[in-house]
Short mmCIF file of C-alpha atoms and ligand atoms in Angstrom, two decimals:
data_model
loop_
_atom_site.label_atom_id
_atom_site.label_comp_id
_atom_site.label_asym_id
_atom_site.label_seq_id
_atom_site.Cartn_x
_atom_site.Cartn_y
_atom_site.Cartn_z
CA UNK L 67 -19.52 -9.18 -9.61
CA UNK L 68 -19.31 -5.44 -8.69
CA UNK L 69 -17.35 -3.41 -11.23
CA UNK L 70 -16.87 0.23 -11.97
CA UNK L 71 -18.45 2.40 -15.17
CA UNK L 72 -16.64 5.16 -16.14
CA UNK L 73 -17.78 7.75 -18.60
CA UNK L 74 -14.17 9.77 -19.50
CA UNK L 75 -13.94 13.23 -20.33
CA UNK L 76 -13.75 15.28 -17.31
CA UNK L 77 -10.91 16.95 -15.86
CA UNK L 78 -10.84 16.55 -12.51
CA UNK L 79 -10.82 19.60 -9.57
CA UNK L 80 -11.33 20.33 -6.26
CA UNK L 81 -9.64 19.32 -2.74
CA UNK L 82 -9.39 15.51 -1.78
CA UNK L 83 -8.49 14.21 2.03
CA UNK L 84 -6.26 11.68 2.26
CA UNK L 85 -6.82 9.06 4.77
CA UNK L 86 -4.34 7.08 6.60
CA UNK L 87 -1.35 4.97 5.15
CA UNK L 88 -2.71 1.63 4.27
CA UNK L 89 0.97 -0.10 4.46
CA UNK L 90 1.80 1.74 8.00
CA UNK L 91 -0.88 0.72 9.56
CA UNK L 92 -0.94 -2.97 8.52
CA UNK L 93 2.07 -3.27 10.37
CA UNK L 94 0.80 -0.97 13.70
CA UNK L 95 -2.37 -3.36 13.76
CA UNK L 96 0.04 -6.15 13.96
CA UNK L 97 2.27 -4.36 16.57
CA UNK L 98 -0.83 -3.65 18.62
CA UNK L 99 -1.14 -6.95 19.84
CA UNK L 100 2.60 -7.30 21.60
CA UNK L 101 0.90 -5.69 24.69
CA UNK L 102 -1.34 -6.60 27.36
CA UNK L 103 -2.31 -2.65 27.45
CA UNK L 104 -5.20 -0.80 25.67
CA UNK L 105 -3.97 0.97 22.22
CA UNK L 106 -5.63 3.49 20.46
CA UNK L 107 -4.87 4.43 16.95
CA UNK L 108 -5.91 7.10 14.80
CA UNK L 109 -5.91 7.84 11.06
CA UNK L 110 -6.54 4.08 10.77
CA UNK L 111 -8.23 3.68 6.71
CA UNK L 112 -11.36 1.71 6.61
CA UNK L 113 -10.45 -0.59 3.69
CA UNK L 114 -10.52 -4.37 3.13
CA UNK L 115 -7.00 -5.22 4.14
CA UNK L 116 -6.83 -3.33 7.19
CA UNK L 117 -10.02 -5.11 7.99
CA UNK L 118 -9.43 -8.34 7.11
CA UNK L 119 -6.39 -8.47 9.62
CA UNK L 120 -8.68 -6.05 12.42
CA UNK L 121 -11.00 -9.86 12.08
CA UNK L 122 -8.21 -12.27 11.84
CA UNK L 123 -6.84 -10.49 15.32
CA UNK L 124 -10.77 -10.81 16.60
CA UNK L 125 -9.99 -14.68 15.63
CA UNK L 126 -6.73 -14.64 18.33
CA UNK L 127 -8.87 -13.20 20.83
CA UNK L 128 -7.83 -9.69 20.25
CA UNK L 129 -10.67 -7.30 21.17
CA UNK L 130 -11.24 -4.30 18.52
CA UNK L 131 -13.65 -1.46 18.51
CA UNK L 132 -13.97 1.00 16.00
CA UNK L 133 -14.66 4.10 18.09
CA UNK L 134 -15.44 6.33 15.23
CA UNK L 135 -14.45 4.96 11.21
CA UNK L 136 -10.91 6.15 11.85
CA UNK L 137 -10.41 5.04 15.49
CA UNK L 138 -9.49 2.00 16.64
CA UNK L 139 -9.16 0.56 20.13
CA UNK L 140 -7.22 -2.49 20.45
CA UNK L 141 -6.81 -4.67 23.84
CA UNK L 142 -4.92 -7.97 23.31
CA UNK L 143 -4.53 -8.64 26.95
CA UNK L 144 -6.75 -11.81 26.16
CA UNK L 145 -4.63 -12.94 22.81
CA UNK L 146 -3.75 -16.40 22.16
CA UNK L 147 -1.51 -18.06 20.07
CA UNK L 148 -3.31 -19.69 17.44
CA UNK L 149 -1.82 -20.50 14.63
CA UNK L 150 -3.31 -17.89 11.90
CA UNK L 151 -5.33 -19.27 8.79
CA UNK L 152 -8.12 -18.18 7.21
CA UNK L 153 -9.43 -17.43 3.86
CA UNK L 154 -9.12 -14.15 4.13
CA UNK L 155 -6.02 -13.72 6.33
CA UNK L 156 -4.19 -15.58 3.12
CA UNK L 157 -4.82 -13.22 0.56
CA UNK L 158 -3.24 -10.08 2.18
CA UNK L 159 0.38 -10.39 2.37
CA UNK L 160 0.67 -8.14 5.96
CA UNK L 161 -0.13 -11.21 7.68
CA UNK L 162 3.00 -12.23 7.52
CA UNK L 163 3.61 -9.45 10.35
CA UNK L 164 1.93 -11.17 13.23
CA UNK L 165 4.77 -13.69 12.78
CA UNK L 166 7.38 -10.86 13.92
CA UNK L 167 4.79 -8.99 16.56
CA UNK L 168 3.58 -12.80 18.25
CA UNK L 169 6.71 -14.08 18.10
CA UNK L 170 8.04 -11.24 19.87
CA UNK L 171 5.37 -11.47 22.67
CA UNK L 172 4.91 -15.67 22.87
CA UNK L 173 8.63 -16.71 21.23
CA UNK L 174 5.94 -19.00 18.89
CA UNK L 175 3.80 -18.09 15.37
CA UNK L 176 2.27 -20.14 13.35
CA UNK L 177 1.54 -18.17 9.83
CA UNK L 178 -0.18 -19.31 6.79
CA UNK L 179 2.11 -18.18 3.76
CA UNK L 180 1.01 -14.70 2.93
CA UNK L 181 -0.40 -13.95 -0.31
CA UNK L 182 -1.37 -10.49 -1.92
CA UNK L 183 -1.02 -8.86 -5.16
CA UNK L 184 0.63 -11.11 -7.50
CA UNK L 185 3.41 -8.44 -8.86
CA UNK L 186 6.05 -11.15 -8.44
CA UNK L 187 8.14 -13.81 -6.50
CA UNK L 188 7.83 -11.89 -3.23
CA UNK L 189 9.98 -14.35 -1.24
CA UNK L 190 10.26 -14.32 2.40
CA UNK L 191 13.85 -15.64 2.72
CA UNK L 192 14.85 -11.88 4.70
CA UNK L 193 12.37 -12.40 7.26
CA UNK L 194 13.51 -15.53 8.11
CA UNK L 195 17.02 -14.93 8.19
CA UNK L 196 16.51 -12.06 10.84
CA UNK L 197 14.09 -14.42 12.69
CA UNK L 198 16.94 -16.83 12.77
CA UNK L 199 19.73 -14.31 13.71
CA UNK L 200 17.35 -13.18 16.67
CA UNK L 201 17.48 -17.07 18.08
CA UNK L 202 14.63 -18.14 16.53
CA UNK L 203 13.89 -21.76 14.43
CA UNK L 204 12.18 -21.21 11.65
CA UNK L 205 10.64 -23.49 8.64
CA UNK L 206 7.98 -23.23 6.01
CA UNK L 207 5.67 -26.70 6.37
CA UNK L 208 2.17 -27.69 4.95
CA UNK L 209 1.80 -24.04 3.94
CA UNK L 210 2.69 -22.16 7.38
CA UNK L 211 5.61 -20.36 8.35
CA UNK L 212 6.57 -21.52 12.00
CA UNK L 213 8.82 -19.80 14.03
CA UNK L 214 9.72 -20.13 17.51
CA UNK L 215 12.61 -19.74 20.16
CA UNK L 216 13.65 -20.10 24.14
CA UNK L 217 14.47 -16.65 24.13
CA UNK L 218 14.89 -13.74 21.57
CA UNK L 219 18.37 -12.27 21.59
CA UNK L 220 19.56 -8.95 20.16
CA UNK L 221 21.44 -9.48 17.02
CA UNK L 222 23.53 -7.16 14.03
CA UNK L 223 21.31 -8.41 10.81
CA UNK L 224 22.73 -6.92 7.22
CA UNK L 225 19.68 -7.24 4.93
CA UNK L 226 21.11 -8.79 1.13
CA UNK L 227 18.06 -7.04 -0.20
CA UNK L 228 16.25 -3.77 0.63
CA UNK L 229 13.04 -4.97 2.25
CA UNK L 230 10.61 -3.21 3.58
CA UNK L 231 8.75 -6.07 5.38
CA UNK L 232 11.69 -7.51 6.57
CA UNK L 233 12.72 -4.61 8.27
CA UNK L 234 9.36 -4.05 9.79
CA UNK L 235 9.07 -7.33 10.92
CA UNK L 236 12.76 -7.86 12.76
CA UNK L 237 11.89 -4.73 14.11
CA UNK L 238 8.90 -5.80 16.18
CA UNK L 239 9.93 -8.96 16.87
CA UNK L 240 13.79 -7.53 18.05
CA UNK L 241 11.47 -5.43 20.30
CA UNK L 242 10.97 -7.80 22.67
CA UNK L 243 14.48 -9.70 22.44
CA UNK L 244 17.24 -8.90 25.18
CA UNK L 245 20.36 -7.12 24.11
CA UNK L 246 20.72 -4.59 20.84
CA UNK L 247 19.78 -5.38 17.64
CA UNK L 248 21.08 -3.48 14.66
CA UNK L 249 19.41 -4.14 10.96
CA UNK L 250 21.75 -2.62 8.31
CA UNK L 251 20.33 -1.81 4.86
CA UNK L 252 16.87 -1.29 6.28
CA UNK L 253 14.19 0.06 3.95
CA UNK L 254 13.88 4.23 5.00
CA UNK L 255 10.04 3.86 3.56
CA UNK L 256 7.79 6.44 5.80
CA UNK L 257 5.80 3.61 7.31
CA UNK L 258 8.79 1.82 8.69
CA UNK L 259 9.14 4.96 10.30
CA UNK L 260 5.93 5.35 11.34
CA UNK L 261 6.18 2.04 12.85
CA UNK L 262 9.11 2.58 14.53
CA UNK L 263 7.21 6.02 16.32
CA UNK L 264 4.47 3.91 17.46
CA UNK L 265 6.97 1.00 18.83
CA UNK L 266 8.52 3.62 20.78
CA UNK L 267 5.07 5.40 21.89
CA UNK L 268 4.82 1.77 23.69
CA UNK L 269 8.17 2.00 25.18
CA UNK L 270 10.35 0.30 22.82
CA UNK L 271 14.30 1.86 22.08
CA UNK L 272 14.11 1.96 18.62
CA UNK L 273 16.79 4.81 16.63
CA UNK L 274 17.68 5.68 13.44
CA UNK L 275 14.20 4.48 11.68
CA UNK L 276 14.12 6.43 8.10
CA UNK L 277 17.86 5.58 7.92
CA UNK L 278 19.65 2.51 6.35
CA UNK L 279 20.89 1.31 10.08
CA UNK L 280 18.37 0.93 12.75
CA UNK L 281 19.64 0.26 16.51
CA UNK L 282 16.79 -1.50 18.42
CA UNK L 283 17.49 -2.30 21.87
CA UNK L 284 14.75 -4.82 23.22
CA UNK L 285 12.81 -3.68 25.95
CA UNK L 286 10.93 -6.60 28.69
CA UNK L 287 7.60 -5.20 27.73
CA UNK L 288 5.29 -2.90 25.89
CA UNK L 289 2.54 -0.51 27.17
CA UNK L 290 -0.41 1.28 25.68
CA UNK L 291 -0.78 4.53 24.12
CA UNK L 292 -2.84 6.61 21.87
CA UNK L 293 -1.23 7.21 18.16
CA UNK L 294 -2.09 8.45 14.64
CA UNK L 295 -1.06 7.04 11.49
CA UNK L 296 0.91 8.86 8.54
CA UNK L 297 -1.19 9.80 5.81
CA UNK L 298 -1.20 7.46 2.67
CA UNK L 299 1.19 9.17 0.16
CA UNK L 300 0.52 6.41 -2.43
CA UNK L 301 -3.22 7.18 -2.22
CA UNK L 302 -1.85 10.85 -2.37
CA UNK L 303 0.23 10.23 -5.05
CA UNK L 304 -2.52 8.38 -7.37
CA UNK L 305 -4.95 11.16 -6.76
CA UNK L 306 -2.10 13.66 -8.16
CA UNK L 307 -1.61 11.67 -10.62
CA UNK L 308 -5.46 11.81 -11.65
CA UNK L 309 -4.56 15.78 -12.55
CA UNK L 310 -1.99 14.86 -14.23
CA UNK L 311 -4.36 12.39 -16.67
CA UNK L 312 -7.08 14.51 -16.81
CA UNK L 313 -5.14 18.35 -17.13
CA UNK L 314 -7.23 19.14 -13.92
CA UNK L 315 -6.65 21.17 -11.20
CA UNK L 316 -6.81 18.81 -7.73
CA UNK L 317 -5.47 19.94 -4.29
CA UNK L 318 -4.68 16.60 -2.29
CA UNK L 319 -4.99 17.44 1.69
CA UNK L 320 -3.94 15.87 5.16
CA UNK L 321 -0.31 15.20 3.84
CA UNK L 322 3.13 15.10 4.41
CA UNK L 323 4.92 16.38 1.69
CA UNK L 324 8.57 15.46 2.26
CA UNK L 325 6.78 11.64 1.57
CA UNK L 326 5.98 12.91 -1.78
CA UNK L 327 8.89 14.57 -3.33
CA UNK L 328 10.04 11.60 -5.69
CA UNK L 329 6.32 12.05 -6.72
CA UNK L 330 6.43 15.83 -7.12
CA UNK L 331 9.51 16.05 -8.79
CA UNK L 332 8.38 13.71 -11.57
CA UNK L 333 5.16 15.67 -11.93
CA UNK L 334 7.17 18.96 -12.41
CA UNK L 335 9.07 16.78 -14.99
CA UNK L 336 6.05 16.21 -16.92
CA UNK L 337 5.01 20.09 -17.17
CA UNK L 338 2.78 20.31 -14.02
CA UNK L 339 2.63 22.98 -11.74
CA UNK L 340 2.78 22.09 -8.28
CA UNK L 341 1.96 24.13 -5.20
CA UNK L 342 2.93 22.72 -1.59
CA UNK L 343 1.82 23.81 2.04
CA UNK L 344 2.21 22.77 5.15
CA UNK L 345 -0.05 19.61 4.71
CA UNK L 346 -1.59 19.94 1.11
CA UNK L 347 0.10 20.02 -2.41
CA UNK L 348 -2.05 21.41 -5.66
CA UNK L 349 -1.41 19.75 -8.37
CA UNK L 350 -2.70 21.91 -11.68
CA UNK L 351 -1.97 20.14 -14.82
CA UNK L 352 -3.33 22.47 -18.12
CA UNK L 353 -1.66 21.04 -21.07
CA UNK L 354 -0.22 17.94 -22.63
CA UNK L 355 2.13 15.79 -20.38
CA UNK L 356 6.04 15.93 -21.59
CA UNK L 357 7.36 12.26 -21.68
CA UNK L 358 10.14 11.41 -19.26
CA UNK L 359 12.11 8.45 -17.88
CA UNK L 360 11.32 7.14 -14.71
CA UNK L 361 13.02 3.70 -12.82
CA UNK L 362 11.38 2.69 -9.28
CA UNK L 363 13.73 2.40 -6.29
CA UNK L 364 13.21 1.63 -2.62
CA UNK L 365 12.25 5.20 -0.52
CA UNK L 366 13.45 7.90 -1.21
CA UNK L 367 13.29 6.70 -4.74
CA UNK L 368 9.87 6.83 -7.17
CA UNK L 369 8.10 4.53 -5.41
CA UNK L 370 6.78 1.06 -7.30
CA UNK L 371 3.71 1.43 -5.88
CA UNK L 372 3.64 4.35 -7.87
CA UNK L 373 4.62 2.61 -11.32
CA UNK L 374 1.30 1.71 -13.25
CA UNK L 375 -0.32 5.46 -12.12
CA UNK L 376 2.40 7.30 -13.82
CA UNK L 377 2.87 4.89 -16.92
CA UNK L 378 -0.78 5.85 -17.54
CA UNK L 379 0.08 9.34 -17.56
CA UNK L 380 2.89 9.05 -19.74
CA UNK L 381 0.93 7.30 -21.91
CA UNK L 382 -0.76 9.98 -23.56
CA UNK L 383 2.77 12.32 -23.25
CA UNK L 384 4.30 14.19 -26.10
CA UNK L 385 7.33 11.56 -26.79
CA UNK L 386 8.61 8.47 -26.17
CA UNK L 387 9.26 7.60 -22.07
CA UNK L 388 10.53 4.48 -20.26
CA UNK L 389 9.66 3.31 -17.08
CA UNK L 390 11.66 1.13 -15.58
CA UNK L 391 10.42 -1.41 -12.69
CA UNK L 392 13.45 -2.46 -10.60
CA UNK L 393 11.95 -3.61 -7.15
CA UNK L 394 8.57 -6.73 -8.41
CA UNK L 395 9.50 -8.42 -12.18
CA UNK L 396 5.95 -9.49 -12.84
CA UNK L 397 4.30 -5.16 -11.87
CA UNK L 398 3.58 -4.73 -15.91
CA UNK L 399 0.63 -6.90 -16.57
CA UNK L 400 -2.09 -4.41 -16.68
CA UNK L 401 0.00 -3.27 -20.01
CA UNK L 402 -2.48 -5.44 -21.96
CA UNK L 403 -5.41 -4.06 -20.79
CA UNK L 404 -3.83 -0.52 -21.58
CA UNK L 405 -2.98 -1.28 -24.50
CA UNK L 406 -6.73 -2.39 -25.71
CA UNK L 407 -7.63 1.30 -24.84
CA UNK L 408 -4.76 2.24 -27.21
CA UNK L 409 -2.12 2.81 -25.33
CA UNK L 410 1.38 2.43 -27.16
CA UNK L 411 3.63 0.34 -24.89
CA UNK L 412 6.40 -2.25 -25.14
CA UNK L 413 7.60 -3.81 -22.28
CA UNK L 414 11.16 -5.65 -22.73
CA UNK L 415 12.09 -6.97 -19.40
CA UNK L 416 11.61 -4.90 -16.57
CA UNK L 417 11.22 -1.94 -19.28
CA UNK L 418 8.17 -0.09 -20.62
CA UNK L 419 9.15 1.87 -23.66
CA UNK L 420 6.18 4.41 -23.99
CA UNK L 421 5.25 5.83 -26.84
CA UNK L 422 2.88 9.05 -25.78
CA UNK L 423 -0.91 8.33 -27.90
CA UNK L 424 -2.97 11.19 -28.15
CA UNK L 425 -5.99 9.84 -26.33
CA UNK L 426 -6.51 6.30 -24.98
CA UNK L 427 -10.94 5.05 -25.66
CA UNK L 428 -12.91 3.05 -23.31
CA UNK L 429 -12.58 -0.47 -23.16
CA UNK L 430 -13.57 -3.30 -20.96
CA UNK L 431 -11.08 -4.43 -18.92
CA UNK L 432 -9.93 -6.04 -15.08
CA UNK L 433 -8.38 -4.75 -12.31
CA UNK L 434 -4.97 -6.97 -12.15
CA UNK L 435 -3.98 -5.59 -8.93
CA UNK L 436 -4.44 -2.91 -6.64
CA UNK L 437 -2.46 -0.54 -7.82
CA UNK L 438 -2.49 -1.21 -11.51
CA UNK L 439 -6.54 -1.30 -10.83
CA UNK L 440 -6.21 2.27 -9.32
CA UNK L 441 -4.13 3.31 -12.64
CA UNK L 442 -6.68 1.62 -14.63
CA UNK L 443 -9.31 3.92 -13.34
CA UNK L 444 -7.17 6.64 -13.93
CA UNK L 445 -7.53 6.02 -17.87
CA UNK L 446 -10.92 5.25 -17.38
CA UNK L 447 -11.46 9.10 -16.39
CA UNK L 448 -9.72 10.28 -19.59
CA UNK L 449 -10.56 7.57 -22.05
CA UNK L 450 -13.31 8.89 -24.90
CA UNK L 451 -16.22 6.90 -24.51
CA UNK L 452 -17.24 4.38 -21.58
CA UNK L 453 -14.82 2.10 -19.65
CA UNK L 454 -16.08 -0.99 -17.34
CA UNK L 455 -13.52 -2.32 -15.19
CA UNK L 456 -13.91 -5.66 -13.50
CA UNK L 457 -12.14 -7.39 -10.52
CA UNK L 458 -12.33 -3.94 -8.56
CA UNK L 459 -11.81 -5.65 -5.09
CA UNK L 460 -8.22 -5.39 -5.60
CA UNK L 461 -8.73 -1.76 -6.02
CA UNK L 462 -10.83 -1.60 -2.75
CA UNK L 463 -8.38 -3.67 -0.54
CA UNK L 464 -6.30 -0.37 -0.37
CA UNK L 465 -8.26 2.50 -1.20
CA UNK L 466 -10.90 4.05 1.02
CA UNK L 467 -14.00 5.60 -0.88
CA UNK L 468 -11.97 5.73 -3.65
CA UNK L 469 -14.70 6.08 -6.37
CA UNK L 470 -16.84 8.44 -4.39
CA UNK L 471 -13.50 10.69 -3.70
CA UNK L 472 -12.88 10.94 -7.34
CA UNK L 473 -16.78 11.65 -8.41
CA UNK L 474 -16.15 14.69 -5.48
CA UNK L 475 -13.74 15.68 -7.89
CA UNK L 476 -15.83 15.87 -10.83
CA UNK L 477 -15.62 12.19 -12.47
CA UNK L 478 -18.85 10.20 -13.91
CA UNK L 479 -18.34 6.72 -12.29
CA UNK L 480 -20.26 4.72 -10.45
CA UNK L 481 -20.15 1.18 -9.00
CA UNK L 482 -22.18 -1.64 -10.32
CA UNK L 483 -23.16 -4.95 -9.26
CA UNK L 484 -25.09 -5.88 -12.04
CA UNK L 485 -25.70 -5.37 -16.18
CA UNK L 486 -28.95 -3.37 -15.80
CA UNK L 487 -27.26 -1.12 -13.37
CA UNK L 488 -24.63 -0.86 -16.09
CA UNK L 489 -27.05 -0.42 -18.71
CA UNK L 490 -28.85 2.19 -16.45
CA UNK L 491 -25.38 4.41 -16.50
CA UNK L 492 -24.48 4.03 -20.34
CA UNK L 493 -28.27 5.60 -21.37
CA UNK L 494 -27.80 8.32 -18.47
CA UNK L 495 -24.79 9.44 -19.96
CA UNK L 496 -24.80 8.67 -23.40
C1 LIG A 240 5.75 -3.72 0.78
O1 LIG A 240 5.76 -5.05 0.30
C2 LIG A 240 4.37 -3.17 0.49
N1 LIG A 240 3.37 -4.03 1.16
C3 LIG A 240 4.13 -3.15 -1.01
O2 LIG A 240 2.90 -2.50 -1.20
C4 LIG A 240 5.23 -2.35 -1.70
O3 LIG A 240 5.09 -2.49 -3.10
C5 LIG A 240 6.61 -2.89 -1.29
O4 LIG A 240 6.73 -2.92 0.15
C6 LIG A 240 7.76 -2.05 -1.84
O5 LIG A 240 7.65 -0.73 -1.39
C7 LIG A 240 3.07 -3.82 2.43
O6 LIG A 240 3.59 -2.93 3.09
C8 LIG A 240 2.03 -4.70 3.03
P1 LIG A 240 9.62 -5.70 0.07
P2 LIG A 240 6.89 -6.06 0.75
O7 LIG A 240 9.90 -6.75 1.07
O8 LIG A 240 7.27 -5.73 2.14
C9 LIG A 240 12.52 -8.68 -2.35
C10 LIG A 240 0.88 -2.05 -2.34
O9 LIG A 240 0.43 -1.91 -3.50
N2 LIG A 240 12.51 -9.52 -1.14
O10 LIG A 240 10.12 -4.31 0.33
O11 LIG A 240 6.43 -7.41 0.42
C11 LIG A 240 11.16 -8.64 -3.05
O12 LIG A 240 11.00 -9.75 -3.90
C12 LIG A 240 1.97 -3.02 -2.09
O13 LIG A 240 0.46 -1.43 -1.35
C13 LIG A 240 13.33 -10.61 -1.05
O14 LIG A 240 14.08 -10.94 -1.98
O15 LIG A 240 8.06 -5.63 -0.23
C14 LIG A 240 11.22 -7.33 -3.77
O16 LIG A 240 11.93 -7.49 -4.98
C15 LIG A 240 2.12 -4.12 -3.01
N3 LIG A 240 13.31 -11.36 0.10
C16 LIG A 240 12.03 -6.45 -2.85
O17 LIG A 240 12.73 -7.33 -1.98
C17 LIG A 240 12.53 -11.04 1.16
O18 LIG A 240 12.59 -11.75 2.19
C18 LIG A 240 11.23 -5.48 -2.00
O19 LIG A 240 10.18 -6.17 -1.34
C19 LIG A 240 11.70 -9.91 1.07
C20 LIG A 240 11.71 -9.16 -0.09
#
């Protein structure tokens, strides 16, 4: 099983380009396919989820091409309806998008359940009460979600929970419904947004994306067009984070900042000095971290996807912090393996109360989930001594080159796929 070696110690510096949003263009790959018309998209990461749904669309008969590693042509003029289930397809929990996008186009999907990481109950219940307000029948049976109608109609949908893949999926599938359909207490997150641009770049009437009321009014069909994804701020945000763990100097690059400023903010909290431009932010980090308090909330809030990096970080503050995870109950498990590098933590509910360590020492340990893995890594870098960490294809199915990026910046890691290569790296850098 491939893992990563990590030799800590080295602050980290330099400039690192961020690729594009791994969570934005899940859904666009999904949306790509409620057209008969070419669509060409840009920015698009080369990671495992993205490419596990580029192959389960292959499976429906959706032609892809990657043009160049960040282009992709899509032309779904040939798609059929099959119901979706693979091996693959199950793990990633986007899938559940082609049930909005083919529903929208065909009135039918079939969906195995979605998986993903396992940071809680992650139910689906939202989806299917938009599904159901646009017309639609839906059911869970033998492991699918069905859902199917006559006709779509336009609908006014109040969301009981903020949700950012139920918003993204009413949205595509209210698309291609007749009439207006307004979604109150929509998520705001920058890929619903971005989602909403690229619906629109295919003709769709979609307003007020990036606000908590979204007015979609459903157009008869889509056409092609040629778009380019939002940078990842999460992958931003984890590689400013890696200054932050390692008092280096790192200047993350191709992003949007406004995404970021929950991010920032906390990082000027913690004694950082940050530097923005247009589409960069330097992140210079020279001293000890101060603790603070930090709760997750849905965009423009800290994001959760954000939670393990920056309980890392405050793990080795001056003081006592608490963190705070209010959006998945079960997003605290890597804890445990933090704590065998000698982190301080106690979690009590949906509460870590962090007691700042001086220094955290390598350990062998697993990847839990993707971002945890990512955060993981992160006190790999700092950790005295050698850390191993297994199960590193969650880290991969959301992260491009992520290992390679941070050696640009300075870090000794490497990948392994076996003990001798291991072995190899411990007498290298002993
Ligand atoms: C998306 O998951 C992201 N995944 C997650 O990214 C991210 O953590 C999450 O949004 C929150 O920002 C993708 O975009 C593929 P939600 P999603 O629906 O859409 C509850 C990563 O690391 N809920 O916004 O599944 C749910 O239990 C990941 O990249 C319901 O109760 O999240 C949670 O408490 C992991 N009923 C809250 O809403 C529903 O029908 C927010 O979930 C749907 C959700």
């Amino acid at each position: 099983m491939d893992k990563y070696i990590i030799k800590g110690g080295n602050p980290l510096v330099g400039e690192v380009e961020i690729t594009g949003a791994k969570n934005a263009a899940l859904a666009i790959l999904a949306a790509s396919t409620m057209t008969n018309e070419t669509v060409t998209i840009e920015n698009m990461p080369d990671e495992a989820d993205t490419n596990v749904l580029l192959g389960t669309m292959n499976d429906l008969g959706v032609f892809t091409h990657r043009t160049t590693r960040h282009t992709v042509r899509v032309n779904a003029a040939k798609a059929r309806n099959f119901p979706i289930d693979n091996e693959d397809i199950k793990k990633i929990r986007a899938s559940y998008y082609l049930i909005g996008a083919l529903l929208g186009r065909f009135k039918r999907a079939k969906v195995v359940l979605p998986g993903g990481c396992a940071i809680g109950l992650r139910p689906i219940d939202q989806h299917m009460k938009g599904f159901a307000a646009l017309g639609a029948s839906c059911r869970i049976e033998h492991g699918f979600i069905i859902a199917e109608a006559k006709e779509l109609h336009g609908a006014h949908i109040y969301l009981d929970v903020v949700s950012v893949g139920a918003t993204i999926n009413i949205m595509m599938a209210a698309t291609l419904a007749s009439g207006q359909t307004i979604i109150e207490n929509a998520a705001k997150e920058p890929h619903v947004v971005d989602l909403a641009n690229f619906l629109n770049s295919m003709g769709a009437h979609i307003k007020g994306a990036g606000t908590d009321v979204i007015r979609i009014r459903g157009v008869e069909k889509l056409h092609g067009t040629d778009y380019a994804i939002i940078p990842d701020q999460i992958e931003a945000g984890t590689f400013m984070m890696a200054s932050a763990v390692t008092r280096g100097d790192i200047t993350v690059t191709n992003i949007i900042p406004k995404h970021l400023e929950s991010i920032s903010a906390k990082l000027k909290e913690m004694g950082c000095e940050l530097s923005e431009h247009d589409d960069a932010v330097r992140v210079i980090c020279k001293d000890r971290i101060r603790s603070t308090h930090v709760k997750t909330l849905p965009y423009p809030g800290f994001p959760t996807d954000m939670q393990p990096q920056i309980t890392v970080a405050l793990g080795l503050s001056a003081g006592v912090s608490i963190v705070t995870e209010s959006i998945f109950e079960n997003r605290f498990k890597y804890i445990d393996e933090l704590t065998s590098m000698g982190a301080n933590i106690k979690v009590e509910g949906s509460t870590a109360i962090i007691s700042g360590v001086e220094r955290y020492t390598g350990a062998h340990i697993a990847a839990p989930d993707l971002r945890a893995g990512a955060a993981l890594v992160l006190a790999g870098l700092v950790a005295e001594g050698f850390t191993t960490i297994d199960n590193i294809r969650f880290i991969e199915r959301g992260y491009e080159d992520f290992y390679m990026k941070l050696r640009a910046l300075g870090a000794t890691i490497e990948r392994v796929e076996d003990e001798r290569s291991e072995q190899r790296f411990r007498l290298k850098y002993a």
